Amino acid sequence: MSSPKKNKKKFTIAVEGNIGSGKSTVLSCLEKSPLCDVIPEPIESWTNHKGHNILAMFYDDPHRWAFVFETNALMTLAKLHTQLAKAPVKVMERSIHSARYCFIENLHRSNVLQDVEYQILDDYFEMLISNEACKLDLIIYLRATPKTCLERIRARNRPEETTIDLNYLTTLHRRHEEWLIPRAYGDTPSPPVLIVDANQNKERVYSDTNNHVINLIS
Ligand code: DGT
């Protein structure tokens, strides 16, 4: 992997992992580093899109709203891919890649997204991915068990997320694993993946992630 220091190119990292794996905590710590420009996930635009809480609508009635939610997720995440960074490393929370390979894939396999909706979202993703700005240089995968994720989701108690159960987290976990471990999908060239054990406490998760970023720069 070439380092951002050697080739002066900005590096784009996506921090990925299941819901509740600890991405936001890691990002809020990385934000303090002068090496990183952190681009948080656009969750506010999902809970208040011109007055509509699309995240709550999705969880209340996934069959009705999944296509709308995923279209908007791809659009809002794509905007963040094109956002410029000043620091040597741009760190994103999630990406259009996890929207496609984890959430959209999962919703299609569980028959929530119809074939035609899945095909349209896939075409949209392919169009976005042809833009250089949507490419990633590295993925840091915060790998946690579904059980740990569920405990954290329960503890933080976001009002939209009360219907999330172990089954949903387990299927999403499998999609992350298929995407990031045997590299089942054909992003070319596919970015390297570094894995952090996210079952550890948040200090250890942050420190392991930060070490990966420091190694990248040095
Ligand atoms: P963290 O810090 O690791 O606990 O991460 P979260 O839960 O703050 O962030 P994330 O991206 O895992 O999920 C935020 C909420 O948005 C959660 O309810 C799942 C949902 N979400 C995120 N991306 C997508 C997506 O592409 N499709 C769907 N259907 N839901 C998504």
Short mmCIF file of N, CA and C and ligand atoms in Angstrom, two decimals, residues 17-25 41 43 46 55 58-59 69-70 73 77 93-94 98-100 103-104 107 142 153 156 158 161 164 168, ligand 1:
data_model
loop_
_atom_site.label_atom_id
_atom_site.label_comp_id
_atom_site.label_asym_id
_atom_site.label_seq_id
_atom_site.Cartn_x
_atom_site.Cartn_y
_atom_site.Cartn_z
N GLY A 17 -18.26 -1.13 9.68
CA GLY A 17 -18.60 -2.09 10.74
C GLY A 17 -20.09 -2.03 10.99
N ASN A 18 -20.58 -3.07 11.62
CA ASN A 18 -22.03 -3.19 11.86
C ASN A 18 -22.58 -1.99 12.64
N ILE A 19 -23.89 -1.84 12.65
CA ILE A 19 -24.54 -0.82 13.49
C ILE A 19 -24.14 -1.12 14.94
N GLY A 20 -23.66 -0.11 15.66
CA GLY A 20 -23.29 -0.30 17.06
C GLY A 20 -21.88 -0.84 17.26
N SER A 21 -21.09 -0.93 16.19
CA SER A 21 -19.73 -1.47 16.36
C SER A 21 -18.77 -0.43 16.96
N GLY A 22 -19.15 0.84 16.95
CA GLY A 22 -18.32 1.85 17.60
C GLY A 22 -17.66 2.83 16.64
N LYS A 23 -18.16 2.93 15.43
CA LYS A 23 -17.55 3.80 14.42
C LYS A 23 -17.55 5.27 14.88
N SER A 24 -18.71 5.73 15.38
CA SER A 24 -18.82 7.16 15.73
C SER A 24 -17.83 7.53 16.83
N THR A 25 -17.66 6.64 17.80
CA THR A 25 -16.72 6.93 18.90
C THR A 25 -15.31 7.05 18.37
N GLU A 41 -20.95 10.43 9.18
CA GLU A 41 -22.09 9.93 8.40
C GLU A 41 -23.22 10.97 8.40
N ILE A 43 -26.20 11.19 9.14
CA ILE A 43 -27.41 10.65 9.80
C ILE A 43 -28.47 11.72 10.05
N TRP A 46 -30.76 11.99 7.41
CA TRP A 46 -31.68 10.84 7.31
C TRP A 46 -32.81 10.96 8.34
N LEU A 55 -35.15 7.65 8.34
CA LEU A 55 -34.62 6.51 9.10
C LEU A 55 -35.76 5.84 9.88
N PHE A 58 -38.13 4.08 7.54
CA PHE A 58 -37.55 2.81 7.08
C PHE A 58 -37.77 1.71 8.13
N TYR A 59 -37.45 2.02 9.40
CA TYR A 59 -37.60 0.98 10.43
C TYR A 59 -39.07 0.64 10.70
N PHE A 69 -35.10 5.02 1.20
CA PHE A 69 -33.98 5.21 2.12
C PHE A 69 -32.65 4.96 1.43
N GLU A 70 -32.54 3.86 0.69
CA GLU A 70 -31.25 3.51 0.07
C GLU A 70 -30.86 4.48 -1.03
N ALA A 73 -29.59 7.33 0.85
CA ALA A 73 -28.30 7.00 1.50
C ALA A 73 -27.17 7.07 0.48
N LEU A 77 -24.25 9.86 0.84
CA LEU A 77 -22.88 9.36 1.06
C LEU A 77 -21.98 9.76 -0.11
N GLU A 93 -17.09 7.97 7.78
CA GLU A 93 -17.85 6.95 8.49
C GLU A 93 -18.79 6.34 7.46
N ARG A 94 -18.57 5.07 7.18
CA ARG A 94 -19.29 4.37 6.12
C ARG A 94 -19.01 5.00 4.76
N SER A 98 -20.49 0.33 1.64
CA SER A 98 -21.24 -0.47 2.64
C SER A 98 -22.74 -0.33 2.42
N ALA A 99 -23.17 0.84 1.91
CA ALA A 99 -24.60 0.96 1.58
C ALA A 99 -24.96 -0.13 0.58
N ARG A 100 -24.11 -0.28 -0.45
CA ARG A 100 -24.41 -1.26 -1.51
C ARG A 100 -24.20 -2.71 -1.03
N PHE A 103 -26.06 -3.10 3.24
CA PHE A 103 -27.49 -2.82 3.47
C PHE A 103 -28.35 -3.21 2.27
N ILE A 104 -28.01 -2.73 1.08
CA ILE A 104 -28.84 -3.02 -0.10
C ILE A 104 -28.85 -4.52 -0.37
N LEU A 107 -31.05 -6.23 2.24
CA LEU A 107 -32.48 -5.98 2.07
C LEU A 107 -33.03 -6.75 0.86
N LEU A 142 -14.27 -2.32 11.78
CA LEU A 142 -14.48 -2.54 13.22
C LEU A 142 -15.37 -3.78 13.35
N ILE A 153 -26.38 -0.79 21.04
CA ILE A 153 -27.55 -0.09 20.46
C ILE A 153 -28.61 0.12 21.54
N ARG A 156 -27.45 2.96 23.89
CA ARG A 156 -27.52 4.35 23.40
C ARG A 156 -28.97 4.77 23.14
N ARG A 158 -31.29 5.02 20.61
CA ARG A 158 -31.81 5.96 19.60
C ARG A 158 -33.28 5.62 19.33
N GLU A 161 -34.29 3.24 16.53
CA GLU A 161 -33.67 1.92 16.41
C GLU A 161 -34.25 0.85 17.36
N ILE A 164 -34.61 -2.77 16.03
CA ILE A 164 -33.43 -3.56 15.61
C ILE A 164 -33.28 -4.76 16.53
N TYR A 168 -31.52 -9.14 12.66
CA TYR A 168 -31.11 -8.12 11.68
C TYR A 168 -29.60 -7.88 11.76
P1 DGT B 1 -21.60 3.03 15.42
O1 DGT B 1 -20.96 4.32 15.80
O2 DGT B 1 -20.64 2.00 14.92
O3 DGT B 1 -22.54 2.54 16.48
O4 DGT B 1 -22.46 3.34 14.13
P2 DGT B 1 -23.86 4.01 14.02
O5 DGT B 1 -24.90 3.03 14.40
O6 DGT B 1 -23.89 5.36 14.65
O7 DGT B 1 -23.90 4.25 12.44
P3 DGT B 1 -24.39 3.24 11.35
O8 DGT B 1 -23.98 3.76 10.02
O9 DGT B 1 -23.96 1.86 11.62
O10 DGT B 1 -25.95 3.33 11.44
C1 DGT B 1 -26.70 4.50 11.75
C2 DGT B 1 -28.15 4.14 11.49
O11 DGT B 1 -28.40 4.22 10.10
C3 DGT B 1 -28.50 2.72 11.89
O12 DGT B 1 -29.83 2.69 12.36
C4 DGT B 1 -28.38 1.94 10.60
C5 DGT B 1 -28.74 2.95 9.57
N1 DGT B 1 -28.02 2.82 8.31
C6 DGT B 1 -26.78 3.26 8.01
N2 DGT B 1 -26.49 3.07 6.73
C7 DGT B 1 -27.58 2.48 6.18
C8 DGT B 1 -27.92 2.04 4.88
O13 DGT B 1 -27.18 2.18 3.90
N3 DGT B 1 -29.14 1.46 4.77
C9 DGT B 1 -29.99 1.29 5.81
N4 DGT B 1 -31.15 0.70 5.58
N5 DGT B 1 -29.72 1.72 7.03
C10 DGT B 1 -28.53 2.31 7.20
#
